[in-house]
């Protein structure tokens, strides 16, 4: 018996031992050829990050309402920097950019760019009514421009099994960025390593469980979808929930952002209005956020 295993038997809960075992499992999985997508759905998360990771920024799905999240981040960024970021759908794209060092000015410019309207182009196919070409092109562009500088995760929904999956950091490809925004019955599913994935918001618009799995003990949850239809969908789909141990500060729109049509149709006036409202909503909320206080 080597010295490592002797120490492991005496100190089985030591975080260094757990991390070493996790790394060993990863090396073994690579040797036997286990697909990364399968690992992404099954791998435990907390041991993969340093012990100081605690506060997560969690960004919800929302389509064009994702512009409201940009306004929220504009206000929050003046007060704190998260230890990790998790998002799904439009929130994943916002989060990927923020984790990659995108400035507020750049993020606002992205949403104000009229070419954003072309992402949801009508076009009937076997799986839906939206053409995927521009969605995939924008996902490739985001992947080229940004790479996470802090821990980052996004969620997907595997179909037809309806299984939520968390993908993080170097595991993420442009295909994952495309899949997390592939609205069911709109865009076709994205095939990754033999499996089909769609918008992670289908199985939970606000992926707090994923932040907790990545090691967060506190979360600033930015939820653009707080109206009754989305709350009902959340209950029907039985979205995965975090444990009671996760301390959550929730920021939501103070007034409805608009209709379902507004969430899928780009409008410069709406984008400007939502960004401004998001900034106001966050400014009203920060006073009660103990996590943001010096």
PDB file of C-alpha atoms in Angstrom:
ATOM      1  CA  UNK A   1       0.000   0.000   0.000  1.00  0.00           C
ATOM      2  CA  UNK A   2       1.436   3.375  -1.065  1.00  0.00           C
ATOM      3  CA  UNK A   3       1.613   6.439   1.190  1.00  0.00           C
ATOM      4  CA  UNK A   4      -1.281   8.144  -0.651  1.00  0.00           C
ATOM      5  CA  UNK A   5      -3.734   5.330   0.078  1.00  0.00           C
ATOM      6  CA  UNK A   6      -2.552   5.048   3.682  1.00  0.00           C
ATOM      7  CA  UNK A   7      -3.250   8.766   4.147  1.00  0.00           C
ATOM      8  CA  UNK A   8      -6.587   8.462   2.303  1.00  0.00           C
ATOM      9  CA  UNK A   9      -7.786   5.734   4.656  1.00  0.00           C
ATOM     10  CA  UNK A  10      -6.982   7.831   7.711  1.00  0.00           C
ATOM     11  CA  UNK A  11      -8.435  11.067   6.264  1.00  0.00           C
ATOM     12  CA  UNK A  12     -11.227  10.063   3.840  1.00  0.00           C
ATOM     13  CA  UNK A  13     -12.990  13.462   3.936  1.00  0.00           C
ATOM     14  CA  UNK A  14      -9.895  15.573   3.348  1.00  0.00           C
ATOM     15  CA  UNK A  15     -10.666  17.894   0.360  1.00  0.00           C
ATOM     16  CA  UNK A  16      -7.286  17.170  -1.201  1.00  0.00           C
ATOM     17  CA  UNK A  17      -8.068  13.458  -1.158  1.00  0.00           C
ATOM     18  CA  UNK A  18     -11.500  14.060  -2.693  1.00  0.00           C
ATOM     19  CA  UNK A  19      -9.999  16.226  -5.417  1.00  0.00           C
ATOM     20  CA  UNK A  20      -7.325  13.669  -6.219  1.00  0.00           C
ATOM     21  CA  UNK A  21      -9.948  10.931  -6.473  1.00  0.00           C
ATOM     22  CA  UNK A  22     -12.056  13.126  -8.752  1.00  0.00           C
ATOM     23  CA  UNK A  23      -9.109  13.769 -11.034  1.00  0.00           C
ATOM     24  CA  UNK A  24      -8.309  10.071 -11.046  1.00  0.00           C
ATOM     25  CA  UNK A  25     -11.879   9.302 -12.100  1.00  0.00           C
ATOM     26  CA  UNK A  26     -11.557  11.814 -14.930  1.00  0.00           C
ATOM     27  CA  UNK A  27      -8.346  10.223 -16.206  1.00  0.00           C
ATOM     28  CA  UNK A  28      -9.958   6.769 -16.048  1.00  0.00           C
ATOM     29  CA  UNK A  29     -13.023   8.008 -17.947  1.00  0.00           C
ATOM     30  CA  UNK A  30     -10.798   9.417 -20.669  1.00  0.00           C
ATOM     31  CA  UNK A  31      -8.915   6.128 -20.994  1.00  0.00           C
ATOM     32  CA  UNK A  32     -12.096   4.103 -21.493  1.00  0.00           C
ATOM     33  CA  UNK A  33     -13.498   6.724 -23.877  1.00  0.00           C
ATOM     34  CA  UNK A  34     -16.507   7.918 -21.864  1.00  0.00           C
ATOM     35  CA  UNK A  35     -18.028  10.859 -23.788  1.00  0.00           C
ATOM     36  CA  UNK A  36     -17.601  14.293 -22.240  1.00  0.00           C
ATOM     37  CA  UNK A  37     -21.308  14.976 -22.648  1.00  0.00           C
ATOM     38  CA  UNK A  38     -22.102  11.977 -20.449  1.00  0.00           C
ATOM     39  CA  UNK A  39     -19.611  13.165 -17.845  1.00  0.00           C
ATOM     40  CA  UNK A  40     -21.205  16.604 -17.898  1.00  0.00           C
ATOM     41  CA  UNK A  41     -24.536  15.141 -16.798  1.00  0.00           C
ATOM     42  CA  UNK A  42     -23.124  12.850 -14.115  1.00  0.00           C
ATOM     43  CA  UNK A  43     -20.022  14.499 -12.657  1.00  0.00           C
ATOM     44  CA  UNK A  44     -20.233  15.892  -9.099  1.00  0.00           C
ATOM     45  CA  UNK A  45     -19.251  19.519  -8.983  1.00  0.00           C
ATOM     46  CA  UNK A  46     -18.222  21.035  -5.678  1.00  0.00           C
ATOM     47  CA  UNK A  47     -14.872  19.281  -5.294  1.00  0.00           C
ATOM     48  CA  UNK A  48     -13.736  20.631  -8.646  1.00  0.00           C
ATOM     49  CA  UNK A  49     -13.422  24.190  -7.343  1.00  0.00           C
ATOM     50  CA  UNK A  50     -11.406  25.843  -4.629  1.00  0.00           C
ATOM     51  CA  UNK A  51     -13.010  26.162  -1.210  1.00  0.00           C
ATOM     52  CA  UNK A  52     -13.387  29.966  -1.398  1.00  0.00           C
ATOM     53  CA  UNK A  53     -15.930  29.806  -4.224  1.00  0.00           C
ATOM     54  CA  UNK A  54     -19.213  30.832  -2.652  1.00  0.00           C
ATOM     55  CA  UNK A  55     -21.215  33.561  -4.400  1.00  0.00           C
ATOM     56  CA  UNK A  56     -22.771  32.739  -7.764  1.00  0.00           C
ATOM     57  CA  UNK A  57     -24.449  34.981 -10.304  1.00  0.00           C
ATOM     58  CA  UNK A  58     -27.318  32.941 -11.781  1.00  0.00           C
ATOM     59  CA  UNK A  59     -28.949  34.219 -14.968  1.00  0.00           C
ATOM     60  CA  UNK A  60     -32.282  32.897 -16.202  1.00  0.00           C
ATOM     61  CA  UNK A  61     -33.678  32.064 -19.581  1.00  0.00           C
ATOM     62  CA  UNK A  62     -35.722  34.783 -21.214  1.00  0.00           C
ATOM     63  CA  UNK A  63     -35.259  35.211 -24.958  1.00  0.00           C
ATOM     64  CA  UNK A  64     -35.175  38.917 -25.743  1.00  0.00           C
ATOM     65  CA  UNK A  65     -35.944  39.595 -22.071  1.00  0.00           C
ATOM     66  CA  UNK A  66     -32.271  38.759 -21.566  1.00  0.00           C
ATOM     67  CA  UNK A  67     -31.677  42.466 -22.216  1.00  0.00           C
ATOM     68  CA  UNK A  68     -33.248  43.140 -18.811  1.00  0.00           C
ATOM     69  CA  UNK A  69     -30.513  40.957 -17.269  1.00  0.00           C
ATOM     70  CA  UNK A  70     -27.910  43.212 -18.878  1.00  0.00           C
ATOM     71  CA  UNK A  71     -29.393  46.191 -17.048  1.00  0.00           C
ATOM     72  CA  UNK A  72     -29.358  44.248 -13.788  1.00  0.00           C
ATOM     73  CA  UNK A  73     -25.697  43.323 -14.291  1.00  0.00           C
ATOM     74  CA  UNK A  74     -24.873  46.952 -15.132  1.00  0.00           C
ATOM     75  CA  UNK A  75     -25.967  47.913 -11.611  1.00  0.00           C
ATOM     76  CA  UNK A  76     -24.602  44.842  -9.841  1.00  0.00           C
ATOM     77  CA  UNK A  77     -21.166  45.015 -11.459  1.00  0.00           C
ATOM     78  CA  UNK A  78     -20.492  48.255  -9.610  1.00  0.00           C
ATOM     79  CA  UNK A  79     -20.939  46.469  -6.281  1.00  0.00           C
ATOM     80  CA  UNK A  80     -19.472  42.986  -6.571  1.00  0.00           C
ATOM     81  CA  UNK A  81     -17.832  40.347  -8.762  1.00  0.00           C
ATOM     82  CA  UNK A  82     -19.183  36.789  -8.553  1.00  0.00           C
ATOM     83  CA  UNK A  83     -17.023  33.762  -7.768  1.00  0.00           C
ATOM     84  CA  UNK A  84     -18.807  31.808 -10.496  1.00  0.00           C
ATOM     85  CA  UNK A  85     -21.545  32.326 -13.082  1.00  0.00           C
ATOM     86  CA  UNK A  86     -24.293  29.967 -14.192  1.00  0.00           C
ATOM     87  CA  UNK A  87     -26.903  30.575 -16.856  1.00  0.00           C
ATOM     88  CA  UNK A  88     -29.308  28.952 -19.241  1.00  0.00           C
ATOM     89  CA  UNK A  89     -30.608  29.988 -22.644  1.00  0.00           C
ATOM     90  CA  UNK A  90     -30.225  33.785 -23.080  1.00  0.00           C
ATOM     91  CA  UNK A  91     -28.813  33.901 -19.548  1.00  0.00           C
ATOM     92  CA  UNK A  92     -26.082  31.480 -20.598  1.00  0.00           C
ATOM     93  CA  UNK A  93     -25.053  33.787 -23.438  1.00  0.00           C
ATOM     94  CA  UNK A  94     -25.008  36.777 -21.106  1.00  0.00           C
ATOM     95  CA  UNK A  95     -23.115  34.795 -18.492  1.00  0.00           C
ATOM     96  CA  UNK A  96     -20.580  33.430 -20.993  1.00  0.00           C
ATOM     97  CA  UNK A  97     -19.807  36.971 -22.116  1.00  0.00           C
ATOM     98  CA  UNK A  98     -19.529  38.335 -18.567  1.00  0.00           C
ATOM     99  CA  UNK A  99     -17.329  35.430 -17.434  1.00  0.00           C
ATOM    100  CA  UNK A 100     -15.156  36.060 -20.492  1.00  0.00           C
ATOM    101  CA  UNK A 101     -14.471  39.679 -19.571  1.00  0.00           C
ATOM    102  CA  UNK A 102     -17.053  41.399 -21.757  1.00  0.00           C
ATOM    103  CA  UNK A 103     -17.583  44.992 -20.648  1.00  0.00           C
ATOM    104  CA  UNK A 104     -21.006  46.448 -19.956  1.00  0.00           C
ATOM    105  CA  UNK A 105     -20.637  48.682 -22.994  1.00  0.00           C
ATOM    106  CA  UNK A 106     -19.917  45.698 -25.232  1.00  0.00           C
ATOM    107  CA  UNK A 107     -22.790  43.699 -23.776  1.00  0.00           C
ATOM    108  CA  UNK A 108     -25.250  46.542 -24.324  1.00  0.00           C
ATOM    109  CA  UNK A 109     -23.959  46.979 -27.872  1.00  0.00           C
ATOM    110  CA  UNK A 110     -24.520  43.283 -28.565  1.00  0.00           C
ATOM    111  CA  UNK A 111     -28.160  43.531 -27.582  1.00  0.00           C
ATOM    112  CA  UNK A 112     -28.655  46.810 -29.431  1.00  0.00           C
ATOM    113  CA  UNK A 113     -27.220  45.335 -32.643  1.00  0.00           C
ATOM    114  CA  UNK A 114     -30.094  44.918 -35.164  1.00  0.00           C
ATOM    115  CA  UNK A 115     -28.557  41.653 -36.414  1.00  0.00           C
ATOM    116  CA  UNK A 116     -29.782  40.111 -33.151  1.00  0.00           C
ATOM    117  CA  UNK A 117     -33.233  40.143 -34.759  1.00  0.00           C
ATOM    118  CA  UNK A 118     -32.000  37.619 -37.337  1.00  0.00           C
ATOM    119  CA  UNK A 119     -31.323  34.908 -34.761  1.00  0.00           C
ATOM    120  CA  UNK A 120     -35.010  33.902 -34.741  1.00  0.00           C
ATOM    121  CA  UNK A 121     -35.742  33.586 -38.448  1.00  0.00           C
ATOM    122  CA  UNK A 122     -38.960  31.787 -39.449  1.00  0.00           C
ATOM    123  CA  UNK A 123     -38.455  28.604 -41.401  1.00  0.00           C
ATOM    124  CA  UNK A 124     -40.457  25.397 -41.073  1.00  0.00           C
ATOM    125  CA  UNK A 125     -38.569  22.118 -40.592  1.00  0.00           C
ATOM    126  CA  UNK A 126     -39.329  18.743 -39.045  1.00  0.00           C
ATOM    127  CA  UNK A 127     -38.503  19.878 -35.493  1.00  0.00           C
ATOM    128  CA  UNK A 128     -39.977  23.372 -35.474  1.00  0.00           C
ATOM    129  CA  UNK A 129     -40.468  26.735 -37.096  1.00  0.00           C
ATOM    130  CA  UNK A 130     -37.155  28.612 -36.672  1.00  0.00           C
ATOM    131  CA  UNK A 131     -34.078  28.264 -38.865  1.00  0.00           C
ATOM    132  CA  UNK A 132     -30.939  27.358 -36.879  1.00  0.00           C
ATOM    133  CA  UNK A 133     -28.287  28.926 -39.148  1.00  0.00           C
ATOM    134  CA  UNK A 134     -28.054  32.338 -37.457  1.00  0.00           C
ATOM    135  CA  UNK A 135     -28.335  30.829 -33.972  1.00  0.00           C
ATOM    136  CA  UNK A 136     -25.352  28.599 -34.708  1.00  0.00           C
ATOM    137  CA  UNK A 137     -23.407  31.449 -36.291  1.00  0.00           C
ATOM    138  CA  UNK A 138     -23.882  33.659 -33.211  1.00  0.00           C
ATOM    139  CA  UNK A 139     -22.920  30.768 -30.917  1.00  0.00           C
ATOM    140  CA  UNK A 140     -19.694  30.266 -32.875  1.00  0.00           C
ATOM    141  CA  UNK A 141     -18.968  34.001 -32.668  1.00  0.00           C
ATOM    142  CA  UNK A 142     -19.469  34.082 -28.898  1.00  0.00           C
ATOM    143  CA  UNK A 143     -17.238  31.052 -28.500  1.00  0.00           C
ATOM    144  CA  UNK A 144     -14.462  32.684 -30.560  1.00  0.00           C
ATOM    145  CA  UNK A 145     -14.656  36.028 -28.766  1.00  0.00           C
ATOM    146  CA  UNK A 146     -14.872  34.939 -25.152  1.00  0.00           C
ATOM    147  CA  UNK A 147     -13.507  32.238 -22.880  1.00  0.00           C
ATOM    148  CA  UNK A 148     -14.388  32.100 -19.153  1.00  0.00           C
ATOM    149  CA  UNK A 149     -11.947  33.761 -16.770  1.00  0.00           C
ATOM    150  CA  UNK A 150     -13.889  32.505 -13.748  1.00  0.00           C
ATOM    151  CA  UNK A 151     -15.828  29.238 -13.251  1.00  0.00           C
ATOM    152  CA  UNK A 152     -18.810  29.167 -15.603  1.00  0.00           C
ATOM    153  CA  UNK A 153     -21.559  26.667 -16.247  1.00  0.00           C
ATOM    154  CA  UNK A 154     -24.577  26.426 -18.509  1.00  0.00           C
ATOM    155  CA  UNK A 155     -27.497  24.038 -18.492  1.00  0.00           C
ATOM    156  CA  UNK A 156     -29.072  22.008 -21.277  1.00  0.00           C
ATOM    157  CA  UNK A 157     -32.045  19.703 -21.586  1.00  0.00           C
ATOM    158  CA  UNK A 158     -31.302  16.303 -23.087  1.00  0.00           C
ATOM    159  CA  UNK A 159     -34.169  15.049 -25.249  1.00  0.00           C
ATOM    160  CA  UNK A 160     -36.188  12.946 -25.480  1.00  0.00           C
ATOM    161  CA  UNK A 161     -35.150  11.848 -21.965  1.00  0.00           C
ATOM    162  CA  UNK A 162     -35.849  15.320 -20.520  1.00  0.00           C
ATOM    163  CA  UNK A 163     -32.730  15.174 -18.393  1.00  0.00           C
ATOM    164  CA  UNK A 164     -31.115  18.423 -17.167  1.00  0.00           C
ATOM    165  CA  UNK A 165     -27.376  18.628 -17.773  1.00  0.00           C
ATOM    166  CA  UNK A 166     -24.707  20.982 -16.461  1.00  0.00           C
ATOM    167  CA  UNK A 167     -21.718  21.709 -18.694  1.00  0.00           C
ATOM    168  CA  UNK A 168     -18.823  23.837 -17.458  1.00  0.00           C
ATOM    169  CA  UNK A 169     -15.649  25.670 -18.358  1.00  0.00           C
ATOM    170  CA  UNK A 170     -13.417  23.845 -20.848  1.00  0.00           C
ATOM    171  CA  UNK A 171     -16.128  21.260 -21.545  1.00  0.00           C
ATOM    172  CA  UNK A 172     -18.207  23.937 -23.277  1.00  0.00           C
ATOM    173  CA  UNK A 173     -18.107  24.145 -27.082  1.00  0.00           C
ATOM    174  CA  UNK A 174     -19.966  26.397 -29.477  1.00  0.00           C
ATOM    175  CA  UNK A 175     -22.476  23.551 -29.883  1.00  0.00           C
ATOM    176  CA  UNK A 176     -23.342  23.786 -26.172  1.00  0.00           C
ATOM    177  CA  UNK A 177     -23.841  27.539 -26.542  1.00  0.00           C
ATOM    178  CA  UNK A 178     -26.175  26.874 -29.465  1.00  0.00           C
ATOM    179  CA  UNK A 179     -28.042  24.084 -27.682  1.00  0.00           C
ATOM    180  CA  UNK A 180     -28.749  26.098 -24.543  1.00  0.00           C
ATOM    181  CA  UNK A 181     -30.739  28.552 -26.707  1.00  0.00           C
ATOM    182  CA  UNK A 182     -32.399  25.966 -28.979  1.00  0.00           C
ATOM    183  CA  UNK A 183     -36.029  26.666 -28.046  1.00  0.00           C
ATOM    184  CA  UNK A 184     -38.067  23.443 -28.330  1.00  0.00           C
ATOM    185  CA  UNK A 185     -40.473  23.376 -31.301  1.00  0.00           C
ATOM    186  CA  UNK A 186     -38.641  26.423 -32.594  1.00  0.00           C
ATOM    187  CA  UNK A 187     -35.064  25.398 -33.334  1.00  0.00           C
ATOM    188  CA  UNK A 188     -34.030  21.794 -33.983  1.00  0.00           C
ATOM    189  CA  UNK A 189     -32.155  20.011 -31.183  1.00  0.00           C
ATOM    190  CA  UNK A 190     -28.359  20.211 -31.327  1.00  0.00           C
ATOM    191  CA  UNK A 191     -26.544  16.880 -31.578  1.00  0.00           C
ATOM    192  CA  UNK A 192     -23.470  16.615 -29.339  1.00  0.00           C
ATOM    193  CA  UNK A 193     -21.570  13.330 -29.088  1.00  0.00           C
ATOM    194  CA  UNK A 194     -24.559  11.306 -30.202  1.00  0.00           C
ATOM    195  CA  UNK A 195     -27.134  12.962 -27.935  1.00  0.00           C
ATOM    196  CA  UNK A 196     -29.754  15.612 -28.630  1.00  0.00           C
ATOM    197  CA  UNK A 197     -29.978  18.793 -26.567  1.00  0.00           C
ATOM    198  CA  UNK A 198     -32.341  21.764 -26.436  1.00  0.00           C
ATOM    199  CA  UNK A 199     -32.824  24.960 -24.426  1.00  0.00           C
ATOM    200  CA  UNK A 200     -31.920  24.385 -20.779  1.00  0.00           C
ATOM    201  CA  UNK A 201     -34.775  26.660 -19.742  1.00  0.00           C
ATOM    202  CA  UNK A 202     -37.223  23.898 -20.674  1.00  0.00           C
ATOM    203  CA  UNK A 203     -36.387  22.062 -17.439  1.00  0.00           C
ATOM    204  CA  UNK A 204     -35.766  25.100 -15.277  1.00  0.00           C
ATOM    205  CA  UNK A 205     -35.513  28.731 -16.288  1.00  0.00           C
ATOM    206  CA  UNK A 206     -33.400  29.643 -13.243  1.00  0.00           C
ATOM    207  CA  UNK A 207     -30.705  26.969 -12.714  1.00  0.00           C
ATOM    208  CA  UNK A 208     -29.903  27.521  -9.049  1.00  0.00           C
ATOM    209  CA  UNK A 209     -29.273  23.791  -8.609  1.00  0.00           C
ATOM    210  CA  UNK A 210     -26.371  24.046 -11.060  1.00  0.00           C
ATOM    211  CA  UNK A 211     -24.764  26.886  -9.108  1.00  0.00           C
ATOM    212  CA  UNK A 212     -24.983  24.820  -5.943  1.00  0.00           C
ATOM    213  CA  UNK A 213     -23.504  21.821  -7.727  1.00  0.00           C
ATOM    214  CA  UNK A 214     -20.559  23.989  -8.757  1.00  0.00           C
ATOM    215  CA  UNK A 215     -19.895  24.920  -5.147  1.00  0.00           C
ATOM    216  CA  UNK A 216     -21.956  28.036  -4.475  1.00  0.00           C
ATOM    217  CA  UNK A 217     -23.329  28.597  -0.997  1.00  0.00           C
ATOM    218  CA  UNK A 218     -24.973  31.916  -1.941  1.00  0.00           C
ATOM    219  CA  UNK A 219     -26.551  33.053  -5.181  1.00  0.00           C
ATOM    220  CA  UNK A 220     -27.684  36.318  -6.708  1.00  0.00           C
ATOM    221  CA  UNK A 221     -30.535  34.978  -8.847  1.00  0.00           C
ATOM    222  CA  UNK A 222     -31.567  37.157 -11.793  1.00  0.00           C
ATOM    223  CA  UNK A 223     -34.907  35.879 -13.071  1.00  0.00           C
ATOM    224  CA  UNK A 224     -36.438  37.561 -16.118  1.00  0.00           C
ATOM    225  CA  UNK A 225     -39.362  35.108 -16.309  1.00  0.00           C
ATOM    226  CA  UNK A 226     -41.584  35.802 -13.305  1.00  0.00           C
ATOM    227  CA  UNK A 227     -45.024  36.083 -14.916  1.00  0.00           C
ATOM    228  CA  UNK A 228     -47.782  33.498 -14.359  1.00  0.00           C
ATOM    229  CA  UNK A 229     -47.376  31.466 -17.604  1.00  0.00           C
ATOM    230  CA  UNK A 230     -43.699  30.864 -16.918  1.00  0.00           C
ATOM    231  CA  UNK A 231     -44.329  30.020 -13.267  1.00  0.00           C
ATOM    232  CA  UNK A 232     -46.926  27.449 -14.358  1.00  0.00           C
ATOM    233  CA  UNK A 233     -44.494  25.918 -16.855  1.00  0.00           C
ATOM    234  CA  UNK A 234     -41.898  25.716 -14.082  1.00  0.00           C
ATOM    235  CA  UNK A 235     -44.316  23.682 -11.951  1.00  0.00           C
ATOM    236  CA  UNK A 236     -45.515  21.454 -14.800  1.00  0.00           C
ATOM    237  CA  UNK A 237     -41.963  20.529 -15.847  1.00  0.00           C
ATOM    238  CA  UNK A 238     -40.961  19.912 -12.225  1.00  0.00           C
ATOM    239  CA  UNK A 239     -37.764  21.892 -12.517  1.00  0.00           C
ATOM    240  CA  UNK A 240     -34.831  20.697 -10.470  1.00  0.00           C
ATOM    241  CA  UNK A 241     -34.403  22.721  -7.289  1.00  0.00           C
ATOM    242  CA  UNK A 242     -31.437  23.589  -5.063  1.00  0.00           C
ATOM    243  CA  UNK A 243     -31.274  22.436  -1.461  1.00  0.00           C
ATOM    244  CA  UNK A 244     -32.370  24.644   1.416  1.00  0.00           C
ATOM    245  CA  UNK A 245     -28.699  25.233   2.219  1.00  0.00           C
ATOM    246  CA  UNK A 246     -28.281  27.599  -0.755  1.00  0.00           C
ATOM    247  CA  UNK A 247     -28.830  31.214   0.295  1.00  0.00           C
ATOM    248  CA  UNK A 248     -30.647  32.971  -2.551  1.00  0.00           C
ATOM    249  CA  UNK A 249     -31.200  36.669  -3.214  1.00  0.00           C
ATOM    250  CA  UNK A 250     -33.760  37.012  -5.980  1.00  0.00           C
ATOM    251  CA  UNK A 251     -34.005  39.925  -8.422  1.00  0.00           C
ATOM    252  CA  UNK A 252     -37.036  39.986 -10.729  1.00  0.00           C
ATOM    253  CA  UNK A 253     -38.707  42.591 -12.958  1.00  0.00           C
ATOM    254  CA  UNK A 254     -40.735  45.068 -10.936  1.00  0.00           C
ATOM    255  CA  UNK A 255     -43.288  45.197 -13.752  1.00  0.00           C
ATOM    256  CA  UNK A 256     -44.046  42.832 -16.661  1.00  0.00           C
ATOM    257  CA  UNK A 257     -41.506  43.040 -19.464  1.00  0.00           C
ATOM    258  CA  UNK A 258     -44.005  42.274 -22.193  1.00  0.00           C
ATOM    259  CA  UNK A 259     -45.877  39.603 -24.106  1.00  0.00           C
ATOM    260  CA  UNK A 260     -44.595  36.229 -25.269  1.00  0.00           C
ATOM    261  CA  UNK A 261     -44.224  37.771 -28.724  1.00  0.00           C
ATOM    262  CA  UNK A 262     -41.996  40.488 -27.245  1.00  0.00           C
ATOM    263  CA  UNK A 263     -39.731  37.768 -25.863  1.00  0.00           C
ATOM    264  CA  UNK A 264     -38.978  36.427 -29.346  1.00  0.00           C
ATOM    265  CA  UNK A 265     -39.086  39.567 -31.535  1.00  0.00           C
ATOM    266  CA  UNK A 266     -36.191  42.052 -31.382  1.00  0.00           C
ATOM    267  CA  UNK A 267     -37.132  45.720 -30.949  1.00  0.00           C
ATOM    268  CA  UNK A 268     -34.610  48.462 -30.300  1.00  0.00           C
ATOM    269  CA  UNK A 269     -37.108  50.404 -28.201  1.00  0.00           C
ATOM    270  CA  UNK A 270     -37.858  47.345 -26.064  1.00  0.00           C
ATOM    271  CA  UNK A 271     -34.167  46.524 -25.601  1.00  0.00           C
ATOM    272  CA  UNK A 272     -33.463  50.063 -24.386  1.00  0.00           C
ATOM    273  CA  UNK A 273     -36.483  49.974 -22.062  1.00  0.00           C
ATOM    274  CA  UNK A 274     -35.594  46.580 -20.593  1.00  0.00           C
ATOM    275  CA  UNK A 275     -31.964  47.489 -19.949  1.00  0.00           C
ATOM    276  CA  UNK A 276     -33.059  50.666 -18.150  1.00  0.00           C
ATOM    277  CA  UNK A 277     -35.661  48.775 -16.119  1.00  0.00           C
ATOM    278  CA  UNK A 278     -33.145  46.082 -15.182  1.00  0.00           C
ATOM    279  CA  UNK A 279     -30.754  48.689 -13.881  1.00  0.00           C
ATOM    280  CA  UNK A 280     -33.504  50.293 -11.782  1.00  0.00           C
ATOM    281  CA  UNK A 281     -34.698  46.952 -10.420  1.00  0.00           C
ATOM    282  CA  UNK A 282     -31.161  45.989  -9.381  1.00  0.00           C
ATOM    283  CA  UNK A 283     -30.498  49.347  -7.748  1.00  0.00           C
ATOM    284  CA  UNK A 284     -33.647  48.935  -5.667  1.00  0.00           C
ATOM    285  CA  UNK A 285     -32.585  45.436  -4.635  1.00  0.00           C
ATOM    286  CA  UNK A 286     -28.942  45.982  -3.708  1.00  0.00           C
ATOM    287  CA  UNK A 287     -29.724  47.708  -0.423  1.00  0.00           C
ATOM    288  CA  UNK A 288     -31.032  44.457   1.037  1.00  0.00           C
ATOM    289  CA  UNK A 289     -28.188  42.305  -0.267  1.00  0.00           C
ATOM    290  CA  UNK A 290     -25.868  41.556   2.620  1.00  0.00           C
ATOM    291  CA  UNK A 291     -23.577  39.696   0.244  1.00  0.00           C
ATOM    292  CA  UNK A 292     -22.834  42.919  -1.625  1.00  0.00           C
ATOM    293  CA  UNK A 293     -22.005  45.018   1.382  1.00  0.00           C
ATOM    294  CA  UNK A 294     -18.311  45.734   2.098  1.00  0.00           C
TER     295      UNK A 294
END
